[in-house]
PDB file of C-alpha atoms in Angstrom:
ATOM      1  CA  ALA W   1    -101.047 208.037  78.048  1.00 50.00           C
ATOM      2  CA  ILE W   2    -103.171 209.619  75.325  1.00 50.00           C
ATOM      3  CA  ILE W   3    -106.613 208.704  74.011  1.00 53.00           C
ATOM      4  CA  ALA W   4    -107.418 209.952  70.516  1.00 51.00           C
ATOM      5  CA  GLU W   5    -110.844 208.488  69.771  1.00 50.00           C
ATOM      6  CA  GLY W   6    -110.189 204.762  69.657  1.00 46.00           C
ATOM      7  CA  LEU W   7    -106.395 204.622  69.844  1.00 47.00           C
ATOM      8  CA  THR W   8    -104.432 204.374  73.052  1.00 46.00           C
ATOM      9  CA  HIS W   9    -100.899 205.749  73.280  1.00 46.00           C
ATOM     10  CA  ARG W  10     -98.583 204.884  76.152  1.00 49.00           C
ATOM     11  CA  HIS W  11     -95.945 207.385  75.038  1.00 48.00           C
ATOM     12  CA  HIS W  12     -96.172 210.879  73.691  1.00 49.00           C
ATOM     13  CA  THR W  13     -94.782 209.945  70.259  1.00 52.00           C
ATOM     14  CA  GLY W  14     -94.966 207.042  67.858  1.00 57.00           C
ATOM     15  CA  THR W  15     -97.706 204.659  66.896  1.00 64.00           C
ATOM     16  CA  PRO W  16    -100.300 203.286  69.315  1.00 62.00           C
ATOM     17  CA  ASP W  17     -99.199 200.405  71.560  1.00 64.00           C
ATOM     18  CA  ARG W  18    -102.737 199.043  71.451  1.00 65.00           C
ATOM     19  CA  ASN W  19    -105.765 199.423  69.257  1.00 63.00           C
ATOM     20  CA  PRO W  20    -108.362 197.349  71.109  1.00 62.00           C
ATOM     21  CA  CYS W  21    -111.101 195.690  69.121  1.00 57.00           C
ATOM     22  CA  HIS W  22    -114.773 196.304  69.897  1.00 51.00           C
ATOM     23  CA  GLN W  23    -115.116 192.781  71.342  1.00 50.00           C
ATOM     24  CA  TYR W  24    -112.497 193.545  73.986  1.00 47.00           C
ATOM     25  CA  ARG W  25    -114.125 196.845  74.881  1.00 53.00           C
ATOM     26  CA  HIS W  26    -117.562 195.267  75.286  1.00 53.00           C
ATOM     27  CA  GLN W  27    -116.202 192.497  77.495  1.00 54.00           C
ATOM     28  CA  GLN W  28    -114.404 195.027  79.717  1.00 56.00           C
ATOM     29  CA  SER W  29    -117.272 197.510  79.846  1.00 59.00           C
ATOM     30  CA  HIS W  30    -119.516 195.720  82.310  1.00 55.00           C
ATOM     31  CA  GLN W  31    -116.539 194.760  84.496  1.00 59.00           C
ATOM     32  CA  ASN W  32    -115.642 198.440  84.837  1.00 58.00           C
ATOM     33  CA  LEU W  33    -119.189 199.312  85.921  1.00 59.00           C
ATOM     34  CA  HIS W  34    -118.857 197.381  89.183  1.00 58.00           C
ATOM     35  CA  PRO W  35    -116.707 200.016  90.952  1.00 58.00           C
ATOM     36  CA  VAL W  36    -119.321 202.721  90.206  1.00 63.00           C
ATOM     37  CA  HIS W  37    -120.756 203.484  93.630  1.00 61.00           C
ATOM     38  CA  PRO W  38    -124.269 202.022  94.056  1.00 69.00           C
ATOM     39  CA  SER W  39    -125.730 205.432  94.919  1.00 67.00           C
ATOM     40  CA  TRP W  40    -124.566 206.751  91.529  1.00 74.00           C
ATOM     41  CA  LYS W  41    -126.228 204.080  89.421  1.00 81.00           C
ATOM     42  CA  ARG W  42    -129.655 202.496  89.245  1.00 84.00           C
ATOM     43  CA  VAL W  43    -130.818 199.298  87.575  1.00 87.00           C
ATOM     44  CA  ALA W  44    -134.176 199.542  85.807  1.00 89.00           C
ATOM     45  CA  ASP W  45    -136.647 196.633  85.685  1.00 91.00           C
ATOM     46  CA  ASP W  46    -135.394 195.560  82.234  1.00 93.00           C
ATOM     47  CA  GLY W  47    -131.743 195.437  83.377  1.00 91.00           C
ATOM     48  CA  GLU W  48    -130.684 198.803  81.950  1.00 92.00           C
ATOM     49  CA  VAL W  49    -128.093 200.425  84.222  1.00 90.00           C
ATOM     50  CA  LEU W  50    -128.466 204.201  84.472  1.00 91.00           C
ATOM     51  CA  TYR W  51    -125.952 206.691  85.827  1.00 91.00           C
ATOM     52  CA  SER W  52    -127.373 209.384  88.112  1.00 91.00           C
ATOM     53  CA  VAL W  53    -125.847 212.624  86.829  1.00 91.00           C
ATOM     54  CA  ARG W  54    -126.910 214.680  89.847  1.00 89.00           C
ATOM     55  CA  SER W  55    -124.928 212.364  92.144  1.00 89.00           C
ATOM     56  CA  PHE W  56    -121.661 213.609  90.581  1.00 90.00           C
ATOM     57  CA  PRO W  57    -120.892 217.081  91.983  1.00 90.00           C
ATOM     58  CA  GLY W  58    -118.514 218.026  89.146  1.00 92.00           C
ATOM     59  CA  TYR W  59    -120.970 217.307  86.326  1.00 94.00           C
ATOM     60  CA  GLY W  60    -120.871 220.150  83.799  1.00 94.00           C
ATOM     61  CA  LYS W  61    -117.343 221.303  84.655  1.00 95.00           C
ATOM     62  CA  LEU W  62    -115.819 220.100  81.371  1.00 95.00           C
ATOM     63  CA  SER W  63    -118.476 221.647  79.120  1.00 94.00           C
ATOM     64  CA  ASN W  64    -119.207 224.684  81.327  1.00 95.00           C
ATOM     65  CA  LYS W  65    -122.856 223.633  81.567  1.00 93.00           C
ATOM     66  CA  ASN W  66    -124.921 223.926  84.710  1.00 91.00           C
ATOM     67  CA  PRO W  67    -127.173 220.853  84.974  1.00 88.00           C
ATOM     68  CA  ASP W  68    -130.000 223.069  86.306  1.00 87.00           C
ATOM     69  CA  ASP W  69    -129.910 225.157  83.101  1.00 88.00           C
ATOM     70  CA  LEU W  70    -130.236 222.202  80.706  1.00 80.00           C
ATOM     71  CA  GLU W  71    -133.608 221.719  79.027  1.00 75.00           C
ATOM     72  CA  ALA W  72    -135.033 218.195  79.335  1.00 69.00           C
ATOM     73  CA  GLY W  73    -135.864 216.662  75.948  1.00 65.00           C
ATOM     74  CA  ALA W  74    -134.103 219.356  73.899  1.00 64.00           C
ATOM     75  CA  ARG W  75    -131.644 216.870  72.333  1.00 66.00           C
ATOM     76  CA  VAL W  76    -133.453 213.540  72.591  1.00 68.00           C
ATOM     77  CA  GLU W  77    -136.793 212.376  73.952  1.00 77.00           C
ATOM     78  CA  VAL W  78    -136.700 211.746  77.703  1.00 75.00           C
ATOM     79  CA  ASP W  79    -136.659 208.043  78.583  1.00 82.00           C
ATOM     80  CA  LYS W  80    -139.399 207.213  81.109  1.00 83.00           C
ATOM     81  CA  LYS W  81    -137.012 204.848  82.977  1.00 86.00           C
ATOM     82  CA  LYS W  82    -134.828 207.763  84.035  1.00 86.00           C
ATOM     83  CA  ARG W  83    -135.375 209.423  87.401  1.00 86.00           C
ATOM     84  CA  ASP W  84    -133.768 212.560  85.968  1.00 87.00           C
ATOM     85  CA  PRO W  85    -133.782 213.428  82.233  1.00 87.00           C
ATOM     86  CA  MET W  86    -129.977 213.899  82.300  1.00 89.00           C
ATOM     87  CA  ASP W  87    -129.260 210.372  83.550  1.00 91.00           C
ATOM     88  CA  PHE W  88    -127.554 208.207  80.936  1.00 91.00           C
ATOM     89  CA  ALA W  89    -127.173 204.513  80.183  1.00 90.00           C
ATOM     90  CA  LEU W  90    -124.118 202.626  81.388  1.00 89.00           C
ATOM     91  CA  TRP W  91    -125.508 199.292  80.143  1.00 88.00           C
ATOM     92  CA  LYS W  92    -128.476 198.682  77.828  1.00 91.00           C
ATOM     93  CA  PRO W  93    -130.517 195.525  77.246  1.00 94.00           C
ATOM     94  CA  ALA W  94    -130.044 194.186  73.725  1.00 93.00           C
ATOM     95  CA  LYS W  95    -132.814 194.704  71.196  1.00 94.00           C
ATOM     96  CA  PRO W  96    -133.674 191.796  68.884  1.00 95.00           C
ATOM     97  CA  GLY W  97    -130.888 191.260  66.358  1.00 94.00           C
ATOM     98  CA  GLU W  98    -128.362 193.458  68.181  1.00 91.00           C
ATOM     99  CA  PRO W  99    -125.005 192.130  69.348  1.00 88.00           C
ATOM    100  CA  LYS W 100    -125.100 191.269  73.047  1.00 89.00           C
ATOM    101  CA  TRP W 101    -122.860 190.214  75.877  1.00 86.00           C
ATOM    102  CA  PRO W 102    -123.661 188.685  79.272  1.00 87.00           C
ATOM    103  CA  SER W 103    -123.619 190.915  82.351  1.00 85.00           C
ATOM    104  CA  PRO W 104    -124.905 190.732  85.940  1.00 85.00           C
ATOM    105  CA  TRP W 105    -127.933 192.839  84.908  1.00 88.00           C
ATOM    106  CA  CYS W 106    -129.049 191.491  81.531  1.00 90.00           C
ATOM    107  CA  GLU W 107    -127.691 190.405  78.169  1.00 92.00           C
ATOM    108  CA  GLY W 108    -126.939 193.620  76.430  1.00 90.00           C
ATOM    109  CA  ARG W 109    -124.353 196.121  75.381  1.00 88.00           C
ATOM    110  CA  PRO W 110    -122.491 199.057  76.909  1.00 86.00           C
ATOM    111  CA  GLY W 111    -123.929 202.538  76.770  1.00 86.00           C
ATOM    112  CA  TRP W 112    -122.323 204.950  74.325  1.00 82.00           C
ATOM    113  CA  HIS W 113    -119.924 206.503  76.846  1.00 83.00           C
ATOM    114  CA  ILE W 114    -118.712 203.443  78.760  1.00 82.00           C
ATOM    115  CA  GLU W 115    -116.353 202.041  76.109  1.00 79.00           C
ATOM    116  CA  CYS W 116    -113.915 204.954  76.452  1.00 81.00           C
ATOM    117  CA  SER W 117    -113.948 204.661  80.238  1.00 84.00           C
ATOM    118  CA  ALA W 118    -113.353 200.906  80.016  1.00 81.00           C
ATOM    119  CA  MET W 119    -110.314 201.425  77.791  1.00 79.00           C
ATOM    120  CA  SER W 120    -108.753 204.138  79.934  1.00 80.00           C
ATOM    121  CA  ILE W 121    -109.333 202.236  83.177  1.00 81.00           C
ATOM    122  CA  GLU W 122    -108.190 198.843  81.895  1.00 79.00           C
ATOM    123  CA  LEU W 123    -105.535 199.597  79.274  1.00 79.00           C
ATOM    124  CA  LEU W 124    -104.113 202.835  80.645  1.00 82.00           C
ATOM    125  CA  GLU W 125    -104.418 201.934  84.312  1.00 82.00           C
ATOM    126  CA  GLY W 126    -106.972 204.649  84.988  1.00 83.00           C
ATOM    127  CA  HIS W 127    -104.780 207.601  84.041  1.00 88.00           C
ATOM    128  CA  VAL W 128    -104.802 209.572  80.800  1.00 90.00           C
ATOM    129  CA  ASP W 129    -102.577 212.603  80.205  1.00 91.00           C
ATOM    130  CA  LEU W 130    -104.419 213.901  77.170  1.00 91.00           C
ATOM    131  CA  HIS W 131    -107.836 213.054  75.699  1.00 91.00           C
ATOM    132  CA  ILE W 132    -108.493 214.410  72.208  1.00 89.00           C
ATOM    133  CA  GLY W 133    -111.781 214.581  70.334  1.00 90.00           C
ATOM    134  CA  GLY W 134    -114.073 216.754  68.254  1.00 90.00           C
ATOM    135  CA  ILE W 135    -115.935 219.685  69.807  1.00 93.00           C
ATOM    136  CA  ASP W 136    -119.213 217.848  69.205  1.00 91.00           C
ATOM    137  CA  LEU W 137    -118.089 215.184  71.716  1.00 93.00           C
ATOM    138  CA  ARG W 138    -117.503 217.602  74.608  1.00 95.00           C
ATOM    139  CA  PHE W 139    -121.166 217.405  75.674  1.00 93.00           C
ATOM    140  CA  PRO W 140    -122.653 215.020  76.469  1.00 91.00           C
ATOM    141  CA  HIS W 141    -120.160 212.289  75.510  1.00 93.00           C
ATOM    142  CA  HIS W 142    -116.985 213.495  77.219  1.00 95.00           C
ATOM    143  CA  GLU W 143    -118.908 215.009  80.131  1.00 95.00           C
ATOM    144  CA  ASP W 144    -120.562 211.631  80.753  1.00 94.00           C
ATOM    145  CA  GLU W 145    -117.287 209.755  80.248  1.00 93.00           C
ATOM    146  CA  ARG W 146    -115.590 211.996  82.814  1.00 95.00           C
ATOM    147  CA  ALA W 147    -118.374 211.495  85.372  1.00 93.00           C
ATOM    148  CA  GLN W 148    -118.445 207.692  85.173  1.00 90.00           C
ATOM    149  CA  SER W 149    -114.640 207.276  85.009  1.00 90.00           C
ATOM    150  CA  ASN W 150    -114.012 209.525  87.996  1.00 91.00           C
ATOM    151  CA  CYS W 151    -116.784 207.813  89.936  1.00 87.00           C
ATOM    152  CA  ALA W 152    -115.374 204.340  89.208  1.00 85.00           C
ATOM    153  CA  THR W 153    -111.817 205.283  90.208  1.00 87.00           C
ATOM    154  CA  ASN W 154    -112.410 207.971  92.864  1.00 88.00           C
ATOM    155  CA  LYS W 155    -109.991 210.300  91.068  1.00 92.00           C
ATOM    156  CA  GLU W 156    -109.719 212.609  88.058  1.00 94.00           C
ATOM    157  CA  VAL W 157    -108.791 210.139  85.285  1.00 93.00           C
ATOM    158  CA  ILE W 158    -108.060 212.619  82.461  1.00 94.00           C
ATOM    159  CA  ASN W 159    -105.499 215.390  83.041  1.00 94.00           C
ATOM    160  CA  HIS W 160    -106.256 217.464  79.922  1.00 95.00           C
ATOM    161  CA  TRP W 161    -109.035 217.515  77.330  1.00 96.00           C
ATOM    162  CA  ILE W 162    -108.539 218.972  73.845  1.00 95.00           C
ATOM    163  CA  HIS W 163    -111.530 219.538  71.582  1.00 95.00           C
ATOM    164  CA  GLY W 164    -110.925 220.435  67.950  1.00 92.00           C
ATOM    165  CA  GLU W 165    -113.386 222.491  65.945  1.00 92.00           C
ATOM    166  CA  HIS W 166    -114.892 221.048  62.776  1.00 89.00           C
ATOM    167  CA  LEU W 167    -113.041 221.480  59.515  1.00 85.00           C
ATOM    168  CA  LEU W 168    -115.073 223.149  56.804  1.00 87.00           C
ATOM    169  CA  PHE W 169    -114.604 222.012  53.232  1.00 83.00           C
ATOM    170  CA  GLU W 170    -116.667 223.139  50.261  1.00 82.00           C
ATOM    171  CA  GLY W 171    -118.807 225.197  52.641  1.00 87.00           C
ATOM    172  CA  ARG W 172    -119.845 222.374  54.961  1.00 90.00           C
ATOM    173  CA  LYS W 173    -118.491 220.268  57.798  1.00 88.00           C
ATOM    174  CA  MET W 174    -115.930 217.726  56.624  1.00 86.00           C
ATOM    175  CA  SER W 175    -117.051 214.198  57.514  1.00 84.00           C
ATOM    176  CA  LYS W 176    -116.764 210.659  56.221  1.00 82.00           C
ATOM    177  CA  SER W 177    -120.538 210.325  56.102  1.00 86.00           C
ATOM    178  CA  SER W 178    -120.795 213.392  53.827  1.00 86.00           C
ATOM    179  CA  GLY W 179    -118.065 212.039  51.560  1.00 85.00           C
ATOM    180  CA  ASN W 180    -116.237 215.370  51.475  1.00 86.00           C
ATOM    181  CA  VAL W 181    -113.077 214.234  53.250  1.00 85.00           C
ATOM    182  CA  LEU W 182    -109.730 215.587  52.091  1.00 82.00           C
ATOM    183  CA  LEU W 183    -106.816 213.470  53.293  1.00 83.00           C
ATOM    184  CA  VAL W 184    -103.322 214.826  53.906  1.00 84.00           C
ATOM    185  CA  LYS W 185    -101.983 212.555  51.128  1.00 88.00           C
ATOM    186  CA  ASP W 186    -104.477 214.175  48.722  1.00 86.00           C
ATOM    187  CA  VAL W 187    -103.218 217.637  49.677  1.00 84.00           C
ATOM    188  CA  VAL W 188     -99.601 216.545  49.144  1.00 89.00           C
ATOM    189  CA  GLU W 189    -100.462 215.002  45.739  1.00 91.00           C
ATOM    190  CA  LYS W 190    -101.887 218.381  44.697  1.00 88.00           C
ATOM    191  CA  GLY W 191     -98.499 219.930  45.461  1.00 90.00           C
ATOM    192  CA  LEU W 192     -99.631 221.768  48.598  1.00 84.00           C
ATOM    193  CA  ASP W 193     -97.703 221.822  51.854  1.00 81.00           C
ATOM    194  CA  PRO W 194    -100.034 220.757  54.684  1.00 70.00           C
TER     195      PRO W 194
END
């Protein structure tokens, strides 16, 4: 099985067998939190479920980062609900106007990392041969995804991780939000061989 940011492949070639919608992923997300060992998660007073990074001995292995060397608040402001600045949300209470789903803790939504874990555990039976994503996802996203997935299943869920570097186009990172995306079909139309 292969995960390539949002698509799940059961075979090594061909088109995806499944392309789950966000609704499915949200519904499965809180169900996949239950196997996470109670000592590795904590529920805050408002119903937010936080993952305790220091409870996972292999945290930092994927990104070659030592948790003791990370600077608290360097990337985002430290949330006062966290016991440790590196802890991350598995489930968040909904803010007014946000989409929300029922859960045992509160009406809310999954944390950023839990959707990928929910898909690999539910749709790919907790085993992924190859997980592909951009280098910017290696830490913290994929590191957090690895920690919570392995905790929920008591095994290494992903066999291999591949992180691609950013493509530069016109001197800056190629991205949809920048509007400087060059598609393969555009390259072919210009008579170039991709």
